[in-house]
Coordinates of C-alpha atoms in Angstrom, one line a residue:
Chain Y
M22 CA 17.8 4.3 48.2
E23 CA 16.9 2.5 44.9
A24 CA 13.3 3.7 45.1
T25 CA 14.5 7.3 45.5
L26 CA 16.9 7.0 42.6
F27 CA 14.1 5.4 40.5
Y28 CA 11.7 8.2 41.1
I29 CA 14.3 10.8 40.3
L30 CA 15.2 9.1 37.1
A31 CA 11.6 8.5 36.1
L32 CA 10.9 12.2 36.6
V33 CA 13.9 13.1 34.4
T34 CA 12.8 10.7 31.7
L35 CA 9.2 12.0 31.7
V36 CA 10.2 15.7 31.7
G37 CA 12.9 15.1 29.1
T38 CA 10.5 13.3 26.8
G39 CA 7.8 16.0 27.4
F40 CA 10.2 18.7 26.4
A41 CA 11.4 16.7 23.4
I42 CA 7.9 16.5 21.9
T43 CA 7.1 20.2 22.7
A44 CA 10.4 21.7 21.6
R45 CA 10.0 23.9 18.5
Q46 CA 13.5 23.2 17.2
A47 CA 14.6 19.8 16.1
V48 CA 18.1 20.0 17.6
R49 CA 16.7 20.9 21.0
A50 CA 14.2 18.1 20.8
I51 CA 17.0 15.6 20.1
V52 CA 19.1 16.8 23.0
Y53 CA 16.2 16.5 25.3
L54 CA 15.5 13.0 24.0
V55 CA 19.2 12.0 24.5
N56 CA 18.8 13.2 28.1
S57 CA 15.8 11.0 28.7
F58 CA 17.6 8.1 27.1
F59 CA 20.4 8.4 29.6
A60 CA 17.9 8.4 32.5
L61 CA 16.2 5.4 31.0
A62 CA 19.5 3.6 30.7
L63 CA 20.1 4.2 34.4
I64 CA 16.6 2.8 35.2
F65 CA 17.6 -0.4 33.2
Y66 CA 20.7 -0.6 35.3
L67 CA 18.7 -0.3 38.5
L68 CA 16.5 -3.2 37.2
G69 CA 19.6 -5.4 37.0
A70 CA 20.1 -5.2 33.2
P71 CA 23.5 -3.5 32.8
L72 CA 23.8 -4.8 29.2
V73 CA 20.5 -3.2 28.2
A74 CA 21.6 0.0 29.9
A75 CA 24.8 0.0 27.9
F76 CA 22.9 -0.7 24.6
E77 CA 20.5 2.1 25.4
V78 CA 23.4 4.6 25.6
I79 CA 25.5 3.2 22.8
I80 CA 22.8 2.5 20.2
Y81 CA 19.9 4.9 21.0
A82 CA 21.7 7.9 22.5
G83 CA 25.0 7.3 20.7
A84 CA 24.2 6.0 17.2
I85 CA 20.6 6.8 16.3
M86 CA 20.4 10.3 17.9
V87 CA 23.8 11.3 16.4
L88 CA 22.5 10.1 13.1
F89 CA 19.4 12.3 13.5
L90 CA 21.6 15.3 14.3
F91 CA 23.8 14.6 11.2
V92 CA 20.7 14.4 9.0
I93 CA 19.3 17.6 10.3
M94 CA 22.6 19.4 9.9
M95 CA 23.2 18.0 6.4
L96 CA 19.7 18.9 5.2
D97 CA 20.1 22.4 6.8
L98 CA 16.6 23.4 6.2
G99 CA 17.4 26.8 7.7
H100 CA 14.9 28.0 10.2
P101 CA 11.6 26.2 9.7
E102 CA 8.7 28.4 10.3
R103 CA 7.3 28.3 13.8
M104 CA 4.5 25.9 14.1
K105 CA 1.2 27.4 15.1
S106 CA 0.1 26.4 18.5
P107 CA -2.3 23.5 18.2
R108 CA -6.0 24.3 18.0
L109 CA -8.5 23.1 20.5
V110 CA -9.7 20.4 18.1
D111 CA -6.2 19.0 17.7
W112 CA -6.1 18.2 21.4
I113 CA -9.0 15.7 21.2
P114 CA -6.9 12.6 20.2
A115 CA -4.4 13.4 22.9
L116 CA -7.1 13.8 25.5
V117 CA -8.7 10.5 24.4
L118 CA -5.4 8.8 24.8
V119 CA -4.8 10.3 28.2
L120 CA -8.3 9.2 29.3
V121 CA -7.7 5.6 28.0
T122 CA -4.3 5.5 29.7
A123 CA -5.7 6.8 33.0
A124 CA -8.6 4.4 32.9
S125 CA -6.3 1.4 32.2
V126 CA -4.0 2.4 35.1
A127 CA -7.0 2.8 37.4
V128 CA -8.3 -0.7 36.4
L129 CA -4.9 -2.2 36.9
A130 CA -4.5 -0.5 40.2
M131 CA -7.8 -1.7 41.5
E132 CA -7.4 -5.3 40.5
H133 CA -3.7 -5.9 41.0
H134 CA -2.3 -6.7 44.4
A135 CA 1.3 -5.8 44.2
Q136 CA 3.4 -8.9 44.6
P137 CA 7.1 -8.5 45.4
L138 CA 9.1 -10.1 42.6
A139 CA 11.3 -13.1 43.3
A140 CA 14.8 -12.1 44.1
F141 CA 16.4 -11.1 40.9
S142 CA 20.1 -11.0 40.2
G143 CA 21.5 -9.3 37.2
I144 CA 22.0 -11.2 34.0
S145 CA 25.6 -11.6 32.7
V146 CA 26.6 -10.8 29.2
R147 CA 27.2 -14.5 28.6
Q148 CA 23.7 -15.5 29.6
F149 CA 22.2 -12.7 27.6
S150 CA 24.1 -13.5 24.4
Q151 CA 23.4 -17.2 24.8
A152 CA 19.7 -16.5 25.0
L153 CA 19.9 -14.0 22.1
F154 CA 21.8 -16.2 19.7
T155 CA 20.2 -19.6 20.5
R156 CA 16.7 -19.2 21.7
Y157 CA 16.1 -16.0 19.7
G158 CA 18.6 -16.7 16.9
V159 CA 15.9 -16.9 14.3
A160 CA 14.7 -13.4 15.3
V161 CA 18.3 -12.1 14.9
E162 CA 18.6 -13.6 11.5
L163 CA 15.2 -12.2 10.4
V164 CA 16.1 -8.7 11.6
S165 CA 19.4 -8.8 9.9
L166 CA 17.8 -9.8 6.6
Q167 CA 15.2 -7.1 7.1
L168 CA 17.9 -4.5 7.6
L169 CA 19.7 -5.6 4.4
F170 CA 16.5 -5.1 2.4
A171 CA 15.8 -1.8 4.2
L172 CA 19.2 -0.7 2.9
V173 CA 18.5 -1.9 -0.6
G174 CA 15.1 -0.2 -0.6
A175 CA 16.6 3.0 0.8
I176 CA 19.3 3.1 -1.9
Y177 CA 16.7 2.4 -4.6
L178 CA 14.3 5.1 -3.4
G179 CA 17.2 7.5 -3.0
R180 CA 17.5 7.6 -6.8
R181 CA 14.3 9.6 -7.0
R182 CA 15.0 13.0 -8.4
Chain Z
M23 CA 19.4 -28.6 13.8
T24 CA 19.2 -32.0 12.3
Y25 CA 18.7 -33.2 8.7
S26 CA 15.0 -33.7 9.1
D27 CA 14.6 -30.2 10.6
A28 CA 16.4 -28.8 7.6
I29 CA 14.0 -30.7 5.3
S30 CA 10.9 -29.4 7.2
L31 CA 12.2 -25.8 6.9
L32 CA 13.2 -26.2 3.3
P33 CA 10.6 -23.8 1.9
L34 CA 12.0 -21.0 4.2
I35 CA 15.5 -21.8 3.2
I36 CA 14.6 -21.8 -0.5
V37 CA 13.0 -18.4 -0.5
G38 CA 15.5 -16.9 1.9
V39 CA 18.4 -18.0 -0.3
A40 CA 16.5 -17.0 -3.5
S41 CA 16.0 -13.4 -2.2
L42 CA 19.8 -13.0 -1.7
L43 CA 20.5 -14.8 -5.0
V44 CA 18.3 -12.4 -6.9
L45 CA 20.0 -9.5 -5.3
L46 CA 23.4 -10.8 -6.1
A47 CA 22.6 -11.9 -9.6
G48 CA 20.9 -8.7 -10.4
P49 CA 23.9 -6.7 -11.7
F50 CA 25.0 -9.6 -14.0
C51 CA 21.7 -10.8 -15.5
H52 CA 18.9 -9.3 -17.3
V53 CA 15.9 -8.4 -15.1
R54 CA 13.8 -11.0 -17.0
V55 CA 16.2 -13.8 -15.8
V56 CA 16.1 -12.5 -12.3
T57 CA 12.3 -12.4 -12.3
V58 CA 12.2 -16.0 -13.6
I59 CA 14.6 -17.1 -10.8
G60 CA 12.4 -15.4 -8.2
A61 CA 9.1 -16.9 -9.6
A62 CA 10.7 -20.4 -9.9
A63 CA 12.0 -20.2 -6.4
A64 CA 8.6 -19.2 -5.1
L65 CA 6.9 -22.0 -6.9
A66 CA 9.5 -24.5 -5.7
A67 CA 9.1 -23.4 -2.1
G68 CA 5.3 -23.7 -2.5
F69 CA 5.6 -27.3 -3.9
C70 CA 8.1 -28.2 -1.2
A71 CA 5.8 -26.9 1.6
A72 CA 2.8 -28.8 0.1
A73 CA 4.9 -32.0 -0.1
V74 CA 6.6 -32.0 3.3
S75 CA 4.5 -33.5 6.1
P76 CA 4.2 -31.1 9.0
V77 CA 5.9 -31.7 12.3
N78 CA 4.9 -30.0 15.5
S79 CA 8.4 -30.2 17.1
A80 CA 10.5 -27.1 16.8
G81 CA 13.0 -27.4 14.0
L82 CA 14.9 -24.4 15.3
P83 CA 14.0 -22.5 18.5
G84 CA 11.2 -20.2 17.4
L85 CA 10.3 -22.0 14.2
A86 CA 8.3 -25.1 13.4
F87 CA 6.7 -26.4 10.3
T88 CA 3.1 -26.6 11.6
P89 CA 0.0 -27.8 9.7
L90 CA -1.1 -24.1 9.4
A91 CA 2.2 -23.3 7.7
R92 CA 1.7 -26.2 5.3
Y93 CA -1.6 -24.6 4.2
L94 CA -0.5 -20.9 4.2
I95 CA 3.0 -21.1 2.6
P96 CA 1.8 -22.5 -0.8
V97 CA -0.9 -19.9 -0.9
F98 CA 1.6 -17.1 -0.3
C99 CA 4.1 -18.7 -2.7
V100 CA 1.6 -18.9 -5.5
A101 CA 0.5 -15.3 -4.9
A102 CA 4.1 -14.0 -5.0
A103 CA 4.9 -16.0 -8.1
L104 CA 1.8 -14.8 -10.0
S105 CA 2.4 -11.2 -9.0
L106 CA 6.1 -11.4 -10.1
L107 CA 4.9 -12.6 -13.5
L108 CA 2.3 -9.9 -13.7
S109 CA 4.6 -7.1 -12.7
H110 CA 7.3 -7.8 -15.2
G111 CA 5.6 -6.2 -18.1
Y112 CA 4.1 -3.5 -15.9
N113 CA 7.5 -2.6 -14.6
L114 CA 9.0 -2.4 -18.1
R115 CA 6.2 0.0 -19.1
H116 CA 6.7 2.1 -16.0
E117 CA 10.4 2.0 -16.1
I118 CA 10.7 0.4 -12.7
R119 CA 14.2 -1.1 -13.4
G120 CA 16.6 -3.2 -11.5
E121 CA 16.7 -6.3 -9.4
E122 CA 15.5 -4.5 -6.3
Y123 CA 11.8 -5.1 -7.2
P124 CA 11.9 -8.9 -7.5
A125 CA 14.4 -9.2 -4.6
T126 CA 12.1 -7.3 -2.3
V127 CA 9.0 -9.3 -3.4
I128 CA 10.9 -12.5 -2.6
F129 CA 12.1 -11.1 0.7
C130 CA 8.4 -10.3 1.4
L131 CA 7.5 -13.9 0.6
F132 CA 10.3 -15.1 2.9
A133 CA 8.8 -13.1 5.8
L134 CA 5.3 -14.4 4.9
C135 CA 6.6 -17.9 5.0
V136 CA 8.2 -17.4 8.4
L137 CA 5.0 -16.0 9.9
P138 CA 3.0 -19.2 10.1
C139 CA 6.0 -21.2 11.2
A140 CA 6.6 -18.9 14.2
T141 CA 6.3 -20.6 17.6
N142 CA 7.1 -17.5 19.7
M143 CA 5.6 -14.1 19.7
L144 CA 8.9 -12.4 18.9
T145 CA 9.4 -14.3 15.7
L146 CA 5.7 -13.8 14.8
F147 CA 5.9 -10.0 15.3
L148 CA 9.1 -9.7 13.5
A149 CA 7.8 -11.7 10.5
L150 CA 4.7 -9.5 10.3
E151 CA 6.8 -6.3 10.5
A152 CA 9.2 -7.6 7.9
V153 CA 6.2 -8.1 5.5
A154 CA 5.1 -4.6 6.2
F155 CA 8.6 -3.3 5.8
S156 CA 9.0 -4.8 2.3
F157 CA 5.7 -3.2 1.3
Y158 CA 6.9 0.2 2.5
V159 CA 9.6 -0.1 -0.2
L160 CA 7.4 -1.8 -2.8
V161 CA 4.6 0.7 -2.6
A162 CA 7.0 3.6 -3.3
M163 CA 8.8 1.7 -6.1
D164 CA 7.5 3.7 -9.0
L165 CA 9.9 6.6 -9.1
G166 CA 8.1 8.2 -12.0
R167 CA 4.8 8.9 -10.3
A168 CA 4.6 11.2 -7.3
E169 CA 1.5 9.4 -6.0
S170 CA 3.6 6.3 -5.5
A171 CA 6.0 8.1 -3.2
E172 CA 3.1 9.7 -1.4
A173 CA 1.4 6.3 -0.9
G174 CA 4.7 4.9 0.4
L175 CA 5.0 7.7 3.0
K176 CA 1.4 7.3 4.1
Y177 CA 1.8 3.6 4.5
L178 CA 5.0 4.0 6.3
L179 CA 3.7 6.4 8.9
V180 CA 0.5 4.5 9.6
G181 CA 2.3 1.2 9.6
A182 CA 4.9 2.4 12.1
V183 CA 2.2 3.5 14.5
A184 CA 0.4 0.2 14.0
A185 CA 3.7 -1.7 14.7
A186 CA 4.3 0.3 17.8
V187 CA 0.8 -0.4 19.1
T188 CA 1.1 -4.1 18.3
A189 CA 4.5 -4.4 20.0
F190 CA 3.1 -2.7 23.1
G191 CA 0.2 -5.1 23.2
L192 CA 2.5 -8.1 22.8
A193 CA 4.7 -6.7 25.6
L194 CA 1.7 -6.5 27.9
I195 CA 0.7 -10.1 27.0
Y196 CA 4.3 -11.1 27.8
A197 CA 4.0 -9.2 31.1
G198 CA 0.8 -11.1 31.9
T199 CA 1.9 -14.6 30.9
G200 CA 5.7 -14.4 31.6
T201 CA 6.5 -16.2 28.4
L202 CA 6.9 -15.5 24.7
A203 CA 6.3 -19.1 23.6
L204 CA 2.9 -19.3 21.8
G205 CA 2.1 -22.7 23.2
A206 CA 2.2 -21.6 26.8
L207 CA 0.2 -18.4 26.7
T208 CA -2.1 -19.0 29.6
A209 CA -2.2 -16.2 32.2
P210 CA -1.8 -17.0 35.9
A211 CA -4.7 -15.8 38.0
G212 CA -4.6 -12.2 38.9
F213 CA -3.1 -11.1 35.6
H214 CA -6.3 -11.2 33.6
S215 CA -6.7 -7.4 33.1
I216 CA -3.2 -6.8 31.9
L217 CA -3.7 -9.6 29.4
A218 CA -6.9 -8.1 28.2
A219 CA -5.2 -4.7 27.8
G220 CA -2.5 -6.3 25.8
W221 CA -5.1 -8.0 23.6
G222 CA -6.8 -4.7 23.1
F223 CA -3.6 -3.1 21.8
V224 CA -2.9 -6.1 19.5
I225 CA -6.5 -5.8 18.1
I226 CA -5.9 -2.1 17.4
G227 CA -2.6 -2.8 15.7
I228 CA -4.1 -5.6 13.5
A229 CA -7.1 -3.4 12.7
F230 CA -4.6 -1.1 11.0
K231 CA -3.0 -4.0 9.2
L232 CA -6.3 -5.4 8.0
S233 CA -7.7 -1.8 7.4
L234 CA -10.8 -2.3 9.5
V235 CA -12.9 0.7 10.1
P236 CA -12.0 3.1 11.9
A237 CA -8.3 2.3 11.1
H238 CA -8.9 2.2 7.4
L239 CA -8.1 5.7 6.2
W240 CA -4.8 4.8 4.6
T241 CA -6.2 2.1 2.4
P242 CA -7.7 3.9 -0.6
D243 CA -4.8 6.3 -1.0
V244 CA -2.2 3.6 -0.7
Y245 CA -4.0 1.3 -3.2
Q246 CA -4.4 4.2 -5.6
G247 CA -0.8 5.3 -5.4
A248 CA 0.9 1.9 -5.4
P249 CA 1.8 0.2 -8.6
A250 CA -1.1 -2.1 -9.5
P251 CA 0.8 -5.4 -9.1
V252 CA 2.0 -4.3 -5.7
A253 CA -1.5 -3.2 -4.7
G254 CA -2.6 -6.7 -5.6
L255 CA 0.0 -8.4 -3.5
L256 CA -0.5 -5.9 -0.6
S257 CA -4.3 -6.3 -0.6
T258 CA -4.0 -10.1 -0.5
T259 CA -0.9 -11.5 1.2
S260 CA -0.4 -8.8 3.8
K261 CA -4.1 -8.9 4.8
F262 CA -4.1 -12.7 4.9
A263 CA -0.9 -12.6 7.0
G264 CA -2.5 -10.2 9.4
A265 CA -5.5 -12.5 9.8
A266 CA -3.2 -15.5 10.3
F267 CA -1.3 -13.5 12.9
L268 CA -4.5 -13.0 14.9
L269 CA -5.6 -16.6 14.3
M270 CA -2.4 -17.9 15.7
L271 CA -2.6 -15.8 18.8
L272 CA -6.3 -16.5 19.2
A273 CA -5.6 -20.2 19.4
F274 CA -4.0 -19.7 22.8
A275 CA -6.4 -18.7 25.6
P276 CA -7.5 -15.2 24.7
P277 CA -9.8 -13.3 27.0
R278 CA -12.8 -14.2 24.8
A279 CA -15.5 -12.2 26.6
E280 CA -13.6 -8.9 26.4
L281 CA -12.6 -9.4 22.8
H282 CA -16.1 -10.0 21.5
L283 CA -17.3 -6.4 21.6
P284 CA -14.4 -4.7 19.8
L285 CA -14.3 -7.4 17.1
Y286 CA -18.1 -7.1 16.7
V287 CA -17.9 -3.3 16.2
L288 CA -14.9 -3.5 13.9
S289 CA -16.6 -6.1 11.7
L290 CA -19.9 -4.2 11.6
L291 CA -18.3 -0.8 10.8
S292 CA -16.0 -2.4 8.1
M293 CA -18.8 -4.2 6.3
G294 CA -21.0 -1.1 6.4
L295 CA -18.6 1.7 5.6
G296 CA -16.6 -0.4 3.1
N297 CA -19.6 -1.3 1.0
L298 CA -21.3 2.0 1.2
A299 CA -18.2 4.0 0.4
A300 CA -17.4 1.8 -2.5
L301 CA -20.7 2.7 -4.1
R302 CA -19.6 6.2 -4.7
Q303 CA -16.1 5.5 -6.2
T304 CA -15.2 6.4 -9.7
N305 CA -11.7 5.1 -9.5
L306 CA -11.4 1.3 -9.8
K307 CA -8.4 1.0 -7.4
R308 CA -10.1 3.1 -4.8
M309 CA -13.3 1.0 -5.2
L310 CA -11.3 -2.2 -4.7
A311 CA -9.7 -0.6 -1.6
Y312 CA -13.1 0.0 -0.1
S313 CA -14.2 -3.5 -1.2
S314 CA -11.2 -4.9 0.6
I315 CA -12.2 -3.1 3.8
A316 CA -15.6 -4.7 3.5
H317 CA -14.1 -8.1 2.8
M318 CA -11.9 -7.8 5.9
G319 CA -15.1 -7.1 7.8
Y320 CA -16.5 -10.5 6.6
L321 CA -13.2 -12.1 7.7
T322 CA -13.5 -10.5 11.1
L323 CA -17.0 -11.8 11.4
A324 CA -15.8 -15.4 10.9
L325 CA -12.9 -14.8 13.3
L326 CA -15.3 -13.4 16.0
T327 CA -17.2 -16.6 16.4
G328 CA -14.2 -18.3 17.9
T329 CA -15.3 -21.6 16.7
R330 CA -13.4 -24.1 14.6
D331 CA -15.9 -23.5 11.8
G332 CA -15.1 -19.8 11.9
Y333 CA -11.4 -20.3 11.8
S334 CA -11.6 -22.6 8.8
A335 CA -13.9 -20.1 7.1
V336 CA -11.1 -17.5 7.7
L337 CA -8.5 -19.7 6.1
L338 CA -10.8 -20.6 3.2
Y339 CA -11.9 -17.0 2.6
G340 CA -8.3 -15.7 2.8
A341 CA -7.1 -18.0 0.1
I342 CA -10.1 -17.3 -2.1
Y343 CA -9.8 -13.6 -1.6
T344 CA -6.1 -13.8 -2.5
V345 CA -7.0 -15.4 -5.9
M346 CA -9.8 -13.0 -6.6
N347 CA -8.0 -9.8 -5.9
L348 CA -4.8 -11.0 -7.6
A349 CA -6.9 -11.5 -10.8
A350 CA -8.5 -8.1 -10.5
F351 CA -5.3 -6.2 -9.9
G352 CA -3.5 -8.3 -12.4
A353 CA -6.0 -7.4 -15.1
I354 CA -5.7 -3.7 -14.1
S355 CA -1.9 -3.8 -14.3
S356 CA -1.9 -5.5 -17.6
L357 CA -4.4 -3.1 -19.1
S358 CA -2.4 0.0 -17.8
A359 CA -0.1 1.5 -20.3
N360 CA 2.5 4.2 -19.2
G361 CA 0.0 5.6 -16.8
E362 CA -2.4 3.8 -14.6
R363 CA -5.8 2.8 -16.0
S364 CA -7.8 3.4 -12.9
S365 CA -10.9 5.4 -13.7
I366 CA -13.8 3.0 -14.1
A367 CA -14.9 4.9 -17.2
D368 CA -11.6 4.0 -18.9
F369 CA -12.6 0.4 -18.9
A370 CA -15.5 0.9 -21.3
G371 CA -15.7 -1.7 -24.0
L372 CA -12.5 -3.5 -23.0
G373 CA -14.4 -6.8 -22.8
F374 CA -14.3 -6.7 -26.6
S375 CA -11.1 -4.9 -27.4
A376 CA -9.1 -7.0 -24.9
P377 CA -11.2 -10.1 -24.5
L378 CA -8.8 -12.1 -22.2
R379 CA -8.1 -9.3 -19.7
G380 CA -11.6 -8.0 -19.8
G381 CA -12.9 -11.4 -19.2
V382 CA -10.6 -12.0 -16.2
L383 CA -11.6 -8.7 -14.7
A384 CA -15.3 -9.6 -15.1
V385 CA -14.8 -13.0 -13.5
A386 CA -12.9 -11.4 -10.6
M387 CA -15.7 -8.8 -10.2
L388 CA -18.4 -11.5 -10.2
S389 CA -16.4 -13.5 -7.7
L390 CA -15.9 -10.5 -5.4
A391 CA -19.6 -9.9 -5.6
G392 CA -20.2 -13.5 -4.6
I393 CA -22.2 -14.7 -7.6
P394 CA -22.7 -18.5 -7.3
P395 CA -20.5 -20.5 -9.8
T396 CA -17.4 -18.6 -8.6
A397 CA -15.1 -19.0 -5.6
G398 CA -16.3 -15.8 -4.0
F399 CA -19.7 -17.4 -3.4
I400 CA -18.1 -20.4 -1.6
G401 CA -16.0 -18.1 0.6
K402 CA -19.0 -15.9 1.6
F403 CA -21.2 -18.9 2.1
F404 CA -18.8 -20.5 4.6
V405 CA -18.2 -17.1 6.4
F406 CA -21.9 -16.5 6.9
Y407 CA -22.6 -20.2 7.6
S408 CA -20.0 -20.2 10.4
A409 CA -21.3 -16.9 11.8
I410 CA -24.8 -18.3 12.0
R411 CA -23.6 -21.6 13.5
G412 CA -21.5 -19.6 16.0
G413 CA -24.5 -17.6 17.1
E414 CA -23.8 -14.2 15.4
I415 CA -27.1 -14.2 13.6
V416 CA -27.8 -10.5 13.6
L417 CA -24.3 -9.6 12.4
A418 CA -24.5 -12.3 9.7
V419 CA -27.8 -11.0 8.4
I420 CA -26.4 -7.4 8.3
G421 CA -23.4 -8.8 6.4
I422 CA -25.5 -10.6 3.9
L423 CA -27.5 -7.5 3.2
F424 CA -24.3 -5.4 2.7
A425 CA -23.0 -8.2 0.4
A426 CA -26.1 -7.9 -1.6
I427 CA -25.6 -4.1 -1.9
S428 CA -22.0 -4.6 -2.9
A429 CA -23.2 -6.5 -6.1
Y430 CA -24.1 -3.0 -7.5
F431 CA -20.6 -1.6 -7.7
Y432 CA -19.0 -4.8 -8.8
L433 CA -21.5 -5.3 -11.6
R434 CA -21.1 -1.7 -12.7
V435 CA -17.6 -2.6 -13.8
V436 CA -18.9 -5.5 -15.7
V437 CA -21.4 -3.3 -17.4
Q438 CA -18.6 -0.9 -18.4
L439 CA -16.6 -3.8 -19.8
Y440 CA -19.4 -5.3 -22.0
M441 CA -22.2 -2.8 -22.5
R442 CA -20.4 0.5 -23.4
P443 CA -18.8 1.5 -26.7
V444 CA -15.1 0.9 -26.9
G445 CA -13.1 3.9 -25.5
A446 CA -10.2 5.7 -27.1
H447 CA -7.3 4.3 -25.2
L448 CA -6.7 0.7 -26.4
P449 CA -4.4 -1.3 -24.3
K450 CA -1.1 -2.8 -25.5
P451 CA -1.1 -6.5 -26.3
C452 CA -0.9 -8.9 -23.4
S453 CA 2.5 -10.5 -22.8
R454 CA 2.7 -14.3 -22.4
A455 CA 3.7 -14.1 -18.7
E456 CA 0.7 -11.9 -18.0
S457 CA -1.7 -14.1 -19.9
F458 CA -0.4 -17.1 -18.1
A459 CA -0.8 -15.5 -14.6
L460 CA -4.2 -14.2 -15.5
I461 CA -5.5 -17.5 -16.9
C462 CA -4.2 -19.3 -13.8
S463 CA -5.9 -17.0 -11.3
S464 CA -9.2 -16.9 -13.2
L465 CA -9.1 -20.7 -13.6
A466 CA -8.6 -21.0 -9.9
I467 CA -11.6 -18.8 -9.2
V468 CA -13.8 -21.0 -11.4
V469 CA -12.5 -24.3 -10.3
I470 CA -12.7 -23.5 -6.6
G471 CA -16.2 -22.2 -7.2
I472 CA -17.4 -25.4 -8.9
F473 CA -15.3 -28.0 -7.0
P474 CA -14.4 -26.7 -3.5
T475 CA -13.9 -30.0 -1.8
P476 CA -10.1 -30.3 -2.1
L477 CA -9.6 -26.8 -0.7
L478 CA -12.0 -27.5 2.1
R479 CA -10.0 -30.7 2.9
L480 CA -6.8 -28.8 3.0
V481 CA -8.3 -26.2 5.4
E482 CA -9.5 -29.0 7.6
S483 CA -6.0 -30.5 7.8
A484 CA -4.5 -27.1 8.5
L485 CA -6.5 -26.8 11.6
S486 CA -6.1 -30.4 12.6
H487 CA -3.4 -30.1 15.2
S488 CA -3.4 -26.5 16.3

C-alpha cells in the first residue's frame, strides 16, 4: 500500500518538476512546482514526518510560491519573448550531469545491500521543537540573524534607481 | 549555558551584539561614529579570542571555542577592522552612505567567527553561507556603478549553486554517517561510497568558494565590479573561511584515497591557469583575481598532503595571504578617486606622487610574488616544504615553477609604480584611518617575513587538540 502510494507520489513529483523547468511561462511553471511540492509533502508524511509535510505545504507551496506569483504579477513584464529552443551545445552540461547521476546510482546500487531500517515511528511536534530549539538552537539564531541582514541588504539595494 | 561558557564565547557575543548595535545606532549617529564602533568591536573580539584559553567542551550545543577558533577569530577580526578603516574614505568618495555597510561587514565577521567554533555540520554550513550572504550584499553595495550590481548578481547566482551543491554533499555525508556532529563522523562499514559521493559534492562546492579552476569563472568579474575594500575582504576572509571549512571536515575520517585525485587536479589547474592568465591582464583587480586563484591552488596543494605539516601550512598561508591581499586592495581603494583606479597603467609613477600608498602596494606585490624578506616567502616556503615532505614532489616542483613565473606580473606593477613618469590623475591625500590601516598591514607583512616564529607557534597551538 505504502509502496504503491510512494511510487505514484514520486512520479507526480518528478513529472511536475520536469514540467516546471520546461514550461515557457513563469506562472505555469510555478503552478507545476506547487503541484510537485504537494506530492513531496505527502512523501514526507509517508516517511513519518507529518510536521515536515505541513511545513512543506505552508512554507514552500503556501508562502514562497505565492510570493513568486505576486512578484511576477506586480512586475507584469507582459509576454516575455519565447525562448529559443536550446541548441545542441547547451545540452552538454545537462548530459554530463545525467551521466554523473546515473553512474553514482549504479555505483551505489552495486555496492549497497538494502538493509531494512529499524522500526521508525513518527516524531511528535514536541520532540521536533525540542531538538530544533535546544540541539540546533544556535543554527536557528544564526539563520534569524542572517534573515535580518538579508532584509537590510534588500532594502539598501532596493534604493538603486 | 554557564558563566564560563559565556566567557569562552564572548568574542561571538561581542560581534553579534555589535552588528545589531551598529544597525540600531545608524539613524542617530554619523557614519564615522558607527564605523568606529564596528572597528572597535572587531578589535575587542579579536583580543578577547586571543586572551581566552580554548575549551573543547561545547559551550552551547553546536558551538565550542576550539584551539582552531582561537587562531582564526583574531585573524578575521583584524581583517574586518582594517577593511572597515580602509573603506570609510572610499565609501565617502563613492557615496556609499548609511550604516548598512559597516553593519553588514560586522555581521559577516560574526558569521566568520561562528565558523571555526562550529561543532556540527549544520552550524558549519550555515556559518559559511552567512558569510557568502553578507558578501552578496556587500559586493553590490556601490549603487553608483553598474558593474557593482552586475558583480553582485554574478556572485549570487554562482554562490547559490555552490551552496546547493555543498548542502547536498553534507546531506549525503549525513546519510552515510547518521550524525551531524563533527566529532563522530566515521562511517559504518558498507556506507563508504555514499560518503565518498558526499565528499565529492562538498569539494565541488568549496571549489566554487575558493575559486579553484574549473570553478573560477566568477572571480575576475566579481573582483573587478566589487568596491575595492569589499574585494579585499572577499578575497581574504571568505577564501580563508572556505579553506577552514574544508580543514575542519578533513580532520574527521575523510575517504583519503578518493579525495586525492580531485584535489590534485584542482590544485594543478588553479596554479597553472591562475598564473598564466594573470600574465595577460591589464586591469590590476583582475590580475589580483587570477593571482588569488593561483594562491588558492597553493593552499590546496598543502591541504592535499593530509599531513599535520600541510594543515599548519594552510593556516599559516591563509593568515599571510589575508595580510598581503588586504594591503594590496587597501592601497588600490585609497588611491581610487570617484571612479576605480584599476588599470595597471594608471598606477604609473605613484610610488613618487603618493609615497606611502605606492610603497604599501609595492610591498604587497613583492610579498605576493614571494620575495624573501616578506611574509609571502615564508608562506610559500612552508606550503612547498609541507608538500615535498608529504610526498607531492611533482606537484610541488610545478608549483614552484609557476610561482617563479608569477613574479613577472607582480613586478610589472612595481615597475609601473617606480620606473614610469607620473601620470595625469593624482590621487587625493590619504586619510589618517587609511594610512593607519595601510601601515599596519604592511608592517605585518615585513615583521612576519623577518620574524615568523610567533606566528608559527600560534599555528602549532591551533592544531594541538584537533
